[in-house]
Coordinates of C-alpha atoms and ligand atoms in Angstrom, one line a residue:
X1 CA -54.6 -86.4 21.9
X2 CA -57.2 -84.3 20.7
X3 CA -60.3 -86.7 20.9
X4 CA -62.3 -88.4 18.1
X5 CA -65.5 -86.6 17.6
X6 CA -69.1 -87.5 15.6
X7 CA -72.3 -85.2 16.5
X8 CA -75.8 -86.2 14.4
X9 CA -77.3 -83.8 13.2
X10 CA -80.5 -84.1 13.6
X11 CA -82.0 -81.3 11.8
X12 CA -85.7 -81.2 12.5
X13 CA -87.1 -84.2 12.0
X14 CA -88.1 -86.4 14.1
X15 CA -91.2 -87.2 17.5
X16 CA -90.0 -87.2 21.0
X17 CA -91.8 -91.8 20.1
X18 CA -89.4 -91.2 17.3
X19 CA -86.2 -90.0 18.7
X20 CA -86.0 -93.0 21.5
X21 CA -87.2 -95.5 18.5
X22 CA -83.8 -94.4 17.9
X23 CA -82.2 -93.9 21.3
X24 CA -83.3 -97.6 21.7
X25 CA -81.9 -99.6 18.4
X26 CA -78.1 -97.6 18.5
X27 CA -77.7 -98.5 21.4
X28 CA -78.3 -102.1 21.0
X29 CA -75.8 -101.7 17.5
X30 CA -72.9 -100.0 18.9
X31 CA -73.0 -99.2 22.6
X32 CA -70.5 -102.6 23.2
X33 CA -68.2 -101.8 20.6
X34 CA -67.6 -97.8 21.9
X35 CA -67.7 -98.0 26.1
X36 CA -65.6 -98.0 28.0
X37 CA -64.0 -101.5 28.6
X38 CA -61.4 -103.0 30.8
X39 CA -58.4 -100.5 32.0
X40 CA -58.6 -98.5 28.4
X41 CA -58.9 -94.8 29.6
X42 CA -62.4 -93.2 27.8
X43 CA -60.9 -90.9 26.2
X44 CA -59.0 -92.8 24.2
X45 CA -62.5 -93.5 23.0
X46 CA -64.3 -91.3 20.9
X47 CA -67.1 -88.7 21.7
X48 CA -70.4 -89.1 20.1
X49 CA -72.9 -87.3 20.0
X50 CA -76.4 -86.9 19.3
X51 CA -78.5 -83.8 18.7
X52 CA -82.2 -83.9 17.9
X53 CA -84.6 -80.7 17.8
X54 CA -85.0 -79.7 20.9
X55 CA -88.2 -80.5 22.0
X56 CA -86.8 -84.1 22.0
X57 CA -83.7 -83.4 24.0
X58 CA -84.7 -83.8 27.4
X59 CA -86.0 -87.3 27.0
X60 CA -83.1 -87.9 24.4
X61 CA -81.0 -86.8 27.6
X62 CA -82.2 -89.4 29.8
X63 CA -82.1 -92.6 27.5
X64 CA -78.7 -92.1 27.3
X65 CA -78.1 -91.3 30.6
X66 CA -75.1 -93.5 31.8
X67 CA -74.0 -95.0 28.1
X68 CA -71.2 -92.3 27.7
X69 CA -73.1 -91.0 24.5
X70 CA -73.3 -87.4 25.0
X71 CA -76.3 -84.7 23.4
X72 CA -76.1 -81.7 22.3
X73 CA -78.0 -78.2 20.4
X74 CA -78.8 -77.1 17.0
X75 CA -78.7 -74.1 17.4
X76 CA -79.2 -70.9 21.2
X77 CA -80.7 -67.7 21.2
X78 CA -77.3 -66.0 22.6
X79 CA -78.9 -64.3 25.9
X80 CA -80.2 -66.3 28.7
X81 CA -83.5 -65.4 29.4
X82 CA -86.7 -63.2 28.0
X83 CA -88.8 -61.9 25.7
X84 CA -87.5 -63.8 22.7
X85 CA -89.8 -65.6 21.0
X86 CA -89.0 -69.3 19.2
X87 CA -85.6 -69.1 21.3
X88 CA -84.0 -70.6 23.5
X89 CA -80.9 -70.4 25.6
X90 CA -77.8 -71.8 27.2
X91 CA -79.1 -72.8 30.4
X92 CA -82.2 -74.5 28.7
X93 CA -79.7 -77.0 27.0
X94 CA -77.7 -77.3 29.6
X95 CA -80.7 -78.1 32.1
X96 CA -81.8 -81.1 29.1
X97 CA -79.1 -82.2 29.6
X98 CA -77.3 -81.2 26.5
X99 CA -73.5 -80.6 26.5
X100 CA -72.4 -79.3 23.0
X101 CA -74.3 -77.1 20.6
X102 CA -74.3 -76.7 17.3
X103 CA -73.4 -73.9 16.2
X104 CA -73.9 -71.2 12.8
X105 CA -75.0 -74.4 10.5
X106 CA -74.5 -72.6 7.0
X107 CA -79.1 -73.6 7.3
X108 CA -79.0 -70.7 9.9
X109 CA -76.8 -68.2 8.2
X110 CA -78.4 -68.7 5.1
X111 CA -82.1 -69.5 6.2
X112 CA -81.8 -66.7 9.5
X113 CA -79.3 -64.6 8.8
X114 CA -76.6 -65.5 11.3
X115 CA -73.5 -63.6 10.8
X116 CA -70.1 -63.9 12.2
X117 CA -71.3 -61.1 14.5
X118 CA -74.4 -63.3 15.5
X119 CA -72.4 -66.3 15.8
X120 CA -69.7 -65.2 18.4
X121 CA -72.6 -63.8 20.5
X122 CA -73.7 -67.2 20.2
X123 CA -70.4 -69.1 20.7
X124 CA -69.6 -67.0 24.2
X125 CA -73.4 -68.1 25.8
X126 CA -73.4 -71.4 24.9
X127 CA -69.7 -71.6 26.9
X128 CA -71.2 -68.7 29.6
X129 CA -74.4 -71.3 29.9
X130 CA -71.9 -74.3 30.7
X131 CA -72.5 -75.9 26.3
X132 CA -69.6 -76.3 24.7
X133 CA -70.1 -75.6 20.9
X134 CA -69.6 -76.7 17.6
X135 CA -69.3 -74.3 15.3
X136 CA -69.8 -74.6 11.3
X137 CA -67.9 -72.9 8.8
X138 CA -67.9 -73.6 4.9
X139 CA -68.2 -72.0 2.2
X140 CA -70.4 -71.4 -0.5
X141 CA -69.8 -73.4 -4.1
X142 CA -70.2 -69.8 -6.4
X143 CA -67.4 -69.0 -3.5
X144 CA -65.3 -72.5 -4.2
X145 CA -65.1 -71.7 -8.4
X146 CA -63.9 -68.3 -7.7
X147 CA -61.3 -69.2 -5.4
X148 CA -62.2 -67.7 -2.1
X149 CA -62.7 -71.0 -0.2
X150 CA -60.0 -69.2 2.6
X151 CA -60.8 -65.8 3.1
X152 CA -64.4 -67.3 3.7
X153 CA -63.3 -69.6 6.4
X154 CA -60.5 -67.7 7.3
X155 CA -63.5 -64.9 8.3
X156 CA -65.8 -66.7 10.0
X157 CA -62.8 -69.4 12.2
X158 CA -62.4 -65.6 13.3
X159 CA -66.1 -63.9 14.5
X160 CA -65.9 -68.0 15.9
X161 CA -63.9 -67.4 18.0
X162 CA -63.9 -63.6 18.5
X163 CA -65.6 -63.4 21.6
X164 CA -64.0 -66.3 23.7
X165 CA -60.3 -66.4 25.4
X166 CA -57.3 -68.6 24.4
X167 CA -58.5 -71.0 27.2
X168 CA -61.9 -71.0 25.3
X169 CA -61.1 -71.1 22.5
X170 CA -58.3 -74.8 22.6
X171 CA -62.2 -76.1 23.9
X172 CA -64.0 -75.4 20.9
X173 CA -65.2 -78.4 17.5
X174 CA -65.1 -76.0 14.6
X175 CA -67.2 -78.2 11.7
X176 CA -65.9 -77.1 8.5
X177 CA -69.3 -78.3 6.2
X178 CA -68.8 -76.2 2.6
X179 CA -72.7 -75.8 1.8
X180 CA -72.7 -76.9 -2.0
X181 CA -71.8 -80.6 0.3
X182 CA -74.5 -80.1 2.8
X183 CA -77.3 -82.4 2.3
X184 CA -76.6 -83.0 -1.5
X185 CA -75.1 -86.2 -2.0
X186 CA -71.4 -84.8 -3.1
X187 CA -68.9 -84.4 -0.3
X188 CA -65.6 -82.9 -0.3
X189 CA -62.8 -84.9 -1.9
X190 CA -60.3 -85.7 1.3
X191 CA -57.9 -83.6 0.4
X192 CA -59.7 -80.6 -0.1
X193 CA -62.0 -80.9 3.2
X194 CA -57.5 -80.9 4.9
X195 CA -56.3 -78.7 2.9
X196 CA -59.1 -76.7 4.6
X197 CA -58.9 -78.2 8.0
X198 CA -55.8 -77.1 8.3
X199 CA -56.4 -73.5 7.3
X200 CA -58.7 -73.8 10.1
X201 CA -55.6 -74.6 12.6
X202 CA -53.4 -71.9 10.8
X203 CA -56.3 -69.2 11.6
X204 CA -56.3 -71.0 15.2
X205 CA -53.3 -70.5 15.9
X206 CA -52.1 -66.8 14.6
X207 CA -55.8 -65.8 16.7
X208 CA -54.6 -67.8 20.2
X209 CA -51.5 -68.6 20.0
X210 CA -49.4 -70.3 22.3
X211 CA -49.7 -73.7 19.6
X212 CA -53.8 -74.4 20.3
X213 CA -54.6 -75.4 16.4
X214 CA -53.0 -78.4 17.0
X215 CA -55.2 -78.5 20.3
X216 CA -58.8 -78.2 18.6
X217 CA -60.9 -80.8 17.0
X218 CA -62.3 -80.3 13.7
X219 CA -64.3 -82.2 11.9
X220 CA -65.8 -82.3 8.3
X221 CA -70.0 -82.4 7.7
X222 CA -70.9 -82.4 3.9
X223 CA -72.8 -85.8 3.0
X224 CA -71.1 -88.1 5.3
X225 CA -72.2 -91.9 4.5
X226 CA -70.9 -95.4 6.3
X227 CA -68.8 -95.6 3.0
X228 CA -67.4 -92.3 1.9
X229 CA -66.1 -91.1 5.8
X230 CA -63.2 -93.8 6.3
X231 CA -61.1 -91.1 3.1
X232 CA -62.1 -88.3 5.7
X233 CA -60.4 -89.7 9.3
X234 CA -57.5 -91.0 7.3
X235 CA -56.7 -87.8 7.6
X236 CA -54.4 -86.6 10.4
X237 CA -56.3 -83.6 10.8
X238 CA -59.9 -84.5 10.6
X239 CA -60.6 -85.7 14.0
X240 CA -64.1 -86.7 13.5
X241 CA -67.1 -85.9 10.9
X242 CA -70.7 -84.5 11.9
X243 CA -73.6 -86.2 10.1
X244 CA -76.7 -84.8 8.7
X245 CA -79.4 -87.4 6.6
X246 CA -77.5 -90.4 7.6
X247 CA -77.2 -90.1 11.5
X248 CA -80.6 -90.5 11.3
X249 CA -80.7 -93.9 10.6
X250 CA -79.1 -96.0 13.8
X251 CA -77.7 -98.5 11.5
X252 CA -75.5 -96.5 9.1
X253 CA -74.1 -93.7 12.1
X254 CA -73.1 -96.5 13.4
X255 CA -71.2 -98.0 11.0
X256 CA -70.1 -94.0 10.3
X257 CA -68.9 -94.4 13.9
X258 CA -67.0 -98.3 13.1
X259 CA -66.0 -96.6 10.3
X260 CA -63.9 -94.2 12.3
X261 CA -62.6 -96.6 14.9
X262 CA -60.6 -98.5 12.0
X263 CA -59.2 -95.8 11.0
X264 CA -58.3 -93.6 13.6
X265 CA -55.7 -96.0 15.1
X266 CA -54.7 -93.5 18.3
X267 CA -56.9 -94.7 20.4
X268 CA -56.1 -97.6 20.7
X269 CA -52.3 -97.1 20.8
X270 CA -53.1 -94.4 23.6
X271 CA -53.0 -95.3 28.0
Ligands
PGA1 P1 -76.2 -83.4 5.4 O1 -75.5 -82.9 7.5 O2 -74.5 -84.9 6.3 O3 -77.6 -84.7 5.0 O4 -74.9 -83.6 4.5 C1 -74.9 -82.7 7.4 C2 -74.6 -80.5 8.1 O5 -76.0 -80.5 7.7 O6 -74.3 -81.4 9.2

């Protein structure tokens, strides 16, 4: 049973004050619907994660205490500490209350030259420092049109898994985010996203074995909205979403969570 996961990637948006206003509104909007009710075990409910910019992480984590909603970072360095101006470590994220870290986002890969090797080192560091990695993969428009999506995504998944043990691999989250769909309002077709999710699972199986491909959680990201999320969530191999733009508004992000709950009926039958 894979627990659905919905992640808000705020990117470089919101000061501490703005973040706290959001959390107050978000909790008021959705907490009742996603908190554990009666005898329903927590694992049957979706996991919700908010990844604010680093300066707001401690405040957001503190504001979420006791809600079951988790927090995370958008990036870390692979070293624990040292002379790395402008960087933050996994240990620091953990100490600020973070549980997850988004790694290898396409904006980091293209804007900051993060290679598969760097993503592999960061994934290793996240696990060593007590964080759960969300490794992003995805093809550009040129690659999709050239028919090399599978090759690109397989290579990036191999990169993400390069330095992790089989046991650890099963705890990874892999987010399929086609680069052409990020922030463009042009989402992938759910059937195409499903096809790539199945490819990701097949690559994990090939590298790790032990049926791990069906244990990792695979998310879709790229122009997810309350209107289109249902189409992705109706696909059994897609476990959740990584949401950018629409996660900045507590009402829109709450609607995305509500739609996810509607489309994942396993949640209600499992106990
Ligand atoms: P978007 O961003 O939802 O604004 O397209 C998604 C992401 O970059 O994770």
